[in-house]
């Protein structure tokens, strides 16, 4: 398994994402936003940060980058794509994932460890993460309030596209139905607001983030 | 070139915490009786082909899932 990790002007978590791919047993290299070259890569991580300064709306400009065109092709071909935080926002803006991320309900930037629960995703890439499995992962964002219209949410629940929910008391951004992460219909594109790439070493308190990288790499291999 | 102004606001029914924060601050400053405050964005531009502005709004300036837009030609 070889991951590409996108790098936009304003990305800031790409190094940790590279490290997370590697400690989870895969290889990884950076992909500059102006490059369409995903040769030799099996999957892509769209990392956190503030791509293009979050101008207009978070993720709105990044979605038009050449690298994102290549990511859309990879996703259409069934390759795994993992969007974290700003990467989740980019994937929603690009239409690769349903919904949108809005300003946190309390208007404050949130930086804290949160508990996520496996939501019974139907994605083959998340096999091995059981419904109700608890993952301790840091969250840090100002615009993480997941929103989709009610009928869309009903559809996502029916098709098993809700990947993660915030545990009770951990939904501090005000996301609808406690949604922390969703997949596309095929299950190969996953986006979530908290940062699994920051939870891969006991030094920082939790290694639960590895579970997500390992699960995606296992299915891709 | 024709000049235009695009007003972008959160869709009705979507919680707008910025609008709420402004609304809550007003009484403390002595402005009573102000409600339904919504905070959006305004974009001014000049375009060769104003007929394409709606498409431009749909694709970039607004996210139609969460925002409404209004084009005013000047």
Short mmCIF file of C-alpha atoms in Angstrom, two decimals:
data_model
loop_
_atom_site.label_atom_id
_atom_site.label_comp_id
_atom_site.label_asym_id
_atom_site.label_seq_id
_atom_site.Cartn_x
_atom_site.Cartn_y
_atom_site.Cartn_z
CA UNK A 1 0.00 0.00 0.00
CA UNK A 2 1.37 3.38 -1.00
CA UNK A 3 -0.43 6.59 0.03
CA UNK A 4 -0.06 10.01 -1.48
CA UNK A 5 -0.58 12.91 0.93
CA UNK A 6 -1.72 16.13 -0.76
CA UNK A 7 -0.01 19.37 0.10
CA UNK A 8 -1.79 22.67 -0.58
CA UNK A 9 -0.51 26.12 0.29
CA UNK A 10 -1.77 26.33 3.88
CA UNK A 11 -1.80 22.61 4.64
CA UNK A 12 -0.28 21.96 8.05
CA UNK A 13 -0.88 18.31 8.93
CA UNK A 14 0.70 16.61 5.93
CA UNK A 15 3.86 15.56 7.83
CA UNK A 16 1.88 13.86 10.57
CA UNK A 17 -0.28 12.19 7.90
CA UNK A 18 2.86 10.84 6.17
CA UNK A 19 4.09 9.53 9.51
CA UNK A 20 0.70 7.94 10.30
CA UNK A 21 0.69 6.13 6.94
CA UNK A 22 4.18 4.81 7.63
CA UNK A 23 3.69 3.69 11.23
CA UNK A 24 0.54 1.91 10.06
CA UNK A 25 2.65 -0.25 7.77
CA UNK A 26 2.21 1.57 4.44
CA UNK A 27 4.49 3.78 2.36
CA UNK A 28 3.69 7.40 1.60
CA UNK A 29 4.88 10.44 -0.30
CA UNK A 30 3.75 14.05 -0.61
CA UNK A 31 1.83 15.25 -3.69
CA UNK A 32 2.04 18.99 -4.42
CA UNK A 33 -1.34 20.58 -5.22
CA UNK A 34 -0.28 21.57 -8.75
CA UNK A 35 0.59 17.98 -9.65
CA UNK A 36 -1.79 15.52 -11.27
CA UNK A 37 0.74 12.74 -10.86
CA UNK A 38 -0.58 9.97 -8.64
CA UNK A 39 1.51 7.32 -10.41
CA UNK A 40 2.30 4.36 -8.24
CA UNK A 41 -0.09 5.47 -5.50
CA UNK A 42 -2.93 3.27 -4.26
CA UNK A 43 -4.71 5.89 -2.18
CA UNK A 44 -4.68 9.54 -1.15
CA UNK A 45 -4.89 11.41 2.14
CA UNK A 46 -6.25 14.96 1.92
CA UNK A 47 -4.78 16.42 5.10
CA UNK A 48 -5.80 19.09 7.57
CA UNK A 49 -4.81 22.72 7.60
CA UNK A 50 -6.08 25.88 5.95
CA UNK A 51 -5.73 25.26 2.22
CA UNK A 52 -5.56 28.55 0.28
CA UNK A 53 -6.15 30.36 3.57
CA UNK A 54 -9.71 28.98 3.78
CA UNK A 55 -10.67 31.97 1.60
CA UNK A 56 -14.34 32.18 0.59
CA UNK A 57 -15.26 28.93 2.41
CA UNK A 58 -13.03 26.21 3.85
CA UNK A 59 -12.08 23.89 0.98
CA UNK A 60 -13.81 25.96 -1.70
CA UNK A 61 -10.66 26.92 -3.62
CA UNK A 62 -8.66 23.73 -3.01
CA UNK A 63 -11.26 21.62 -4.78
CA UNK A 64 -10.25 23.19 -8.12
CA UNK A 65 -6.58 22.25 -7.84
CA UNK A 66 -5.03 19.86 -10.40
CA UNK A 67 -4.26 17.37 -7.63
CA UNK A 68 -7.96 17.25 -6.71
CA UNK A 69 -8.89 16.42 -10.32
CA UNK A 70 -6.57 13.43 -10.06
CA UNK A 71 -8.07 12.50 -6.68
CA UNK A 72 -11.58 12.57 -8.18
CA UNK A 73 -10.42 10.11 -10.85
CA UNK A 74 -8.79 7.86 -8.28
CA UNK A 75 -11.97 7.93 -6.19
CA UNK A 76 -14.14 7.13 -9.20
CA UNK A 77 -11.91 4.12 -9.83
CA UNK A 78 -12.53 2.86 -6.29
CA UNK A 79 -9.20 3.92 -4.75
CA UNK A 80 -9.24 4.86 -1.07
CA UNK A 81 -9.35 8.57 -0.21
CA UNK A 82 -9.15 9.80 3.38
CA UNK A 83 -10.00 13.44 4.08
CA UNK A 84 -9.14 14.75 7.51
CA UNK A 85 -10.50 18.06 8.87
CA UNK A 86 -9.74 20.57 6.08
CA UNK A 87 -9.45 17.52 3.80
CA UNK A 88 -13.00 16.55 4.77
CA UNK A 89 -14.14 20.08 3.92
CA UNK A 90 -12.37 19.88 0.55
CA UNK A 91 -14.00 16.53 -0.29
CA UNK A 92 -17.46 17.89 0.59
CA UNK A 93 -16.89 21.02 -1.52
CA UNK A 94 -15.71 18.78 -4.38
CA UNK A 95 -18.92 16.77 -4.18
CA UNK A 96 -17.00 13.57 -3.41
CA UNK A 97 -18.76 13.39 -0.04
CA UNK A 98 -22.29 14.45 0.93
CA UNK A 99 -22.95 17.44 3.18
CA UNK A 100 -21.00 20.50 4.28
CA UNK A 101 -19.07 21.77 7.29
CA UNK A 102 -20.27 24.95 8.99
CA UNK A 103 -18.87 27.27 11.65
CA UNK A 104 -18.83 25.63 15.10
CA UNK A 105 -22.04 26.32 16.93
CA UNK A 106 -20.28 28.22 19.76
CA UNK A 107 -18.11 30.12 17.22
CA UNK A 108 -14.97 29.05 19.07
CA UNK A 109 -12.04 27.12 17.65
CA UNK A 110 -12.11 23.70 19.32
CA UNK A 111 -8.91 21.90 20.28
CA UNK A 112 -9.48 18.86 22.48
CA UNK A 113 -9.33 15.10 22.62
CA UNK A 114 -12.73 13.62 21.61
CA UNK A 115 -14.20 10.15 21.68
CA UNK A 116 -15.58 8.80 18.42
CA UNK A 117 -17.83 5.78 18.06
CA UNK A 118 -17.79 3.46 15.07
CA UNK A 119 -21.22 4.03 13.52
CA UNK A 120 -21.68 0.71 11.75
CA UNK A 121 -20.30 1.87 8.42
CA UNK A 122 -21.01 -0.37 5.45
CA UNK A 123 -17.65 0.58 3.88
CA UNK A 124 -15.32 -2.35 3.20
CA UNK A 125 -12.47 0.03 4.06
CA UNK A 126 -13.72 0.27 7.64
CA UNK A 127 -14.22 -3.42 8.23
CA UNK A 128 -12.68 -4.24 11.56
CA UNK A 129 -13.97 -1.07 13.21
CA UNK A 130 -16.98 -2.42 15.05
CA UNK A 131 -20.19 -0.46 15.61
CA UNK A 132 -19.80 1.29 18.95
CA UNK A 133 -16.01 0.88 19.04
CA UNK A 134 -14.59 3.87 20.88
CA UNK A 135 -11.63 5.80 19.46
CA UNK A 136 -9.89 8.63 21.32
CA UNK A 137 -8.73 11.15 18.70
CA UNK A 138 -7.86 14.87 18.87
CA UNK A 139 -10.10 17.42 17.17
CA UNK A 140 -9.00 20.96 16.26
CA UNK A 141 -11.18 23.06 14.03
CA UNK A 142 -13.29 26.21 13.77
CA UNK A 143 -15.63 24.96 11.06
CA UNK A 144 -16.51 21.39 11.91
CA UNK A 145 -20.28 21.42 12.32
CA UNK A 146 -21.43 18.73 9.93
CA UNK A 147 -24.64 19.59 8.09
CA UNK A 148 -26.77 17.79 5.55
CA UNK A 149 -30.52 18.11 4.93
CA UNK A 150 -32.72 15.73 6.94
CA UNK A 151 -33.62 13.56 3.95
CA UNK A 152 -29.94 13.23 3.02
CA UNK A 153 -29.13 12.17 6.59
CA UNK A 154 -31.90 9.56 6.52
CA UNK A 155 -30.39 8.23 3.29
CA UNK A 156 -26.85 8.16 4.72
CA UNK A 157 -28.07 6.19 7.74
CA UNK A 158 -29.98 3.75 5.55
CA UNK A 159 -26.96 3.08 3.33
CA UNK A 160 -24.44 2.84 6.18
CA UNK A 161 -22.53 5.94 5.09
CA UNK A 162 -22.19 7.41 8.58
CA UNK A 163 -18.70 6.23 9.54
CA UNK A 164 -18.21 7.85 12.95
CA UNK A 165 -20.28 9.73 15.50
CA UNK A 166 -19.16 11.79 18.48
CA UNK A 167 -19.74 9.97 21.76
CA UNK A 168 -22.27 11.56 24.13
CA UNK A 169 -20.82 14.80 25.47
CA UNK A 170 -18.14 15.01 22.76
CA UNK A 171 -20.07 16.77 19.97
CA UNK A 172 -18.83 20.24 20.80
CA UNK A 173 -19.15 21.67 17.28
CA UNK A 174 -22.90 21.05 16.99
CA UNK A 175 -22.86 18.51 14.14
CA UNK A 176 -26.26 17.16 13.12
CA UNK A 177 -27.00 13.72 14.58
CA UNK A 178 -23.51 13.73 16.17
CA UNK A 179 -21.96 12.93 12.78
CA UNK A 180 -18.15 13.09 12.89
CA UNK A 181 -17.33 11.28 9.64
CA UNK A 182 -19.07 10.01 6.51
CA UNK A 183 -18.22 7.96 3.44
CA UNK A 184 -19.41 8.09 -0.13
CA UNK A 185 -21.84 5.43 -1.30
CA UNK A 186 -19.11 3.04 -2.47
CA UNK A 187 -17.31 3.46 0.86
CA UNK A 188 -13.88 4.22 -0.61
CA UNK A 189 -13.96 7.94 0.23
CA UNK A 190 -13.97 8.75 3.96
CA UNK A 191 -13.97 12.18 5.57
CA UNK A 192 -13.86 13.04 9.26
CA UNK A 193 -13.19 16.16 11.30
CA UNK A 194 -11.02 14.73 14.12
CA UNK A 195 -7.38 13.91 13.37
CA UNK A 196 -6.43 10.22 13.43
CA UNK A 197 -2.94 11.13 12.15
CA UNK A 198 -2.23 12.88 15.48
CA UNK A 199 -3.13 9.74 17.45
CA UNK A 200 -0.59 7.16 16.31
CA UNK A 201 2.06 7.33 19.05
CA UNK A 202 1.71 6.58 22.79
CA UNK A 203 3.72 9.75 23.42
CA UNK A 204 0.67 11.84 22.51
CA UNK A 205 -1.77 9.82 24.59
CA UNK A 206 -3.60 7.60 22.10
CA UNK A 207 -2.77 5.30 19.22
CA UNK A 208 -6.41 4.84 18.19
CA UNK A 209 -5.86 6.82 14.98
CA UNK A 210 -3.82 3.96 13.60
CA UNK A 211 -6.99 1.86 13.48
CA UNK A 212 -8.35 3.98 10.63
CA UNK A 213 -5.13 4.02 8.59
CA UNK A 214 -4.66 0.30 9.15
CA UNK A 215 -8.24 -0.57 8.22
CA UNK A 216 -8.07 1.43 4.96
CA UNK A 217 -4.65 0.04 4.02
CA UNK A 218 -5.73 -3.52 4.78
CA UNK A 219 -8.61 -3.41 2.34
CA UNK A 220 -6.58 -1.62 -0.34
CA UNK A 221 -3.77 -4.19 -0.17
CA UNK B 1 -17.75 45.03 -18.46
CA UNK B 2 -20.75 45.10 -16.23
CA UNK B 3 -20.54 45.48 -12.51
CA UNK B 4 -22.41 43.18 -10.19
CA UNK B 5 -22.79 42.50 -6.52
CA UNK B 6 -23.48 39.02 -5.18
CA UNK B 7 -25.10 38.63 -1.77
CA UNK B 8 -24.63 35.26 -0.11
CA UNK B 9 -26.51 34.25 3.02
CA UNK B 10 -27.01 31.12 5.08
CA UNK B 11 -30.11 29.25 3.90
CA UNK B 12 -33.29 29.64 5.91
CA UNK B 13 -33.43 26.97 8.57
CA UNK B 14 -29.67 26.64 8.89
CA UNK B 15 -28.44 27.81 12.27
CA UNK B 16 -26.34 30.95 11.85
CA UNK B 17 -24.33 31.32 15.07
CA UNK B 18 -22.74 34.58 13.86
CA UNK B 19 -26.16 36.16 13.39
CA UNK B 20 -27.23 34.89 16.83
CA UNK B 21 -24.09 36.33 18.46
CA UNK B 22 -24.75 39.75 16.90
CA UNK B 23 -28.39 39.58 17.93
CA UNK B 24 -27.47 38.76 21.53
CA UNK B 25 -24.94 41.60 21.68
CA UNK B 26 -27.32 44.33 20.53
CA UNK B 27 -29.49 44.75 23.67
CA UNK B 28 -26.34 45.33 25.76
CA UNK B 29 -25.61 48.33 23.53
CA UNK B 30 -29.12 49.69 23.90
CA UNK B 31 -30.48 48.42 20.58
CA UNK B 32 -33.73 46.75 21.54
CA UNK B 33 -36.18 45.18 19.13
CA UNK B 34 -33.73 43.76 16.57
CA UNK B 35 -34.23 40.15 15.59
CA UNK B 36 -33.62 37.54 12.85
CA UNK B 37 -30.06 38.76 12.27
CA UNK B 38 -28.29 36.76 9.56
CA UNK B 39 -24.65 37.30 8.66
CA UNK B 40 -23.54 36.56 5.11
CA UNK B 41 -20.97 37.68 2.54
CA UNK B 42 -20.94 40.23 -0.24
CA UNK B 43 -18.83 39.88 -3.39
CA UNK B 44 -18.39 42.71 -5.89
CA UNK B 45 -17.11 41.94 -9.35
CA UNK B 46 -16.95 43.04 -12.97
CA UNK B 47 -17.84 40.50 -15.65
CA UNK B 48 -17.71 40.40 -19.45
CA UNK B 49 -20.61 38.01 -19.55
CA UNK B 50 -23.13 38.65 -16.77
CA UNK B 51 -25.27 35.81 -18.10
CA UNK B 52 -22.77 33.40 -16.59
CA UNK B 53 -22.91 34.86 -13.08
CA UNK B 54 -25.47 32.36 -11.81
CA UNK B 55 -23.30 29.46 -12.89
CA UNK B 56 -20.31 31.09 -11.24
CA UNK B 57 -22.27 31.46 -8.01
CA UNK B 58 -23.40 27.84 -8.07
CA UNK B 59 -19.89 26.53 -8.69
CA UNK B 60 -17.78 28.74 -6.48
CA UNK B 61 -19.14 31.82 -4.72
CA UNK B 62 -21.90 29.99 -2.86
CA UNK B 63 -22.36 26.44 -1.68
CA UNK B 64 -25.99 25.83 -2.73
CA UNK B 65 -26.40 23.17 -0.04
CA UNK B 66 -26.02 25.70 2.75
CA UNK B 67 -26.24 29.16 1.15
CA UNK B 68 -28.60 31.22 -0.98
CA UNK B 69 -27.28 33.87 -3.33
CA UNK B 70 -28.71 36.94 -4.95
CA UNK B 71 -27.14 38.69 -7.95
CA UNK B 72 -27.57 42.44 -8.26
CA UNK B 73 -26.36 44.01 -11.49
CA UNK B 74 -25.19 47.58 -10.93
#
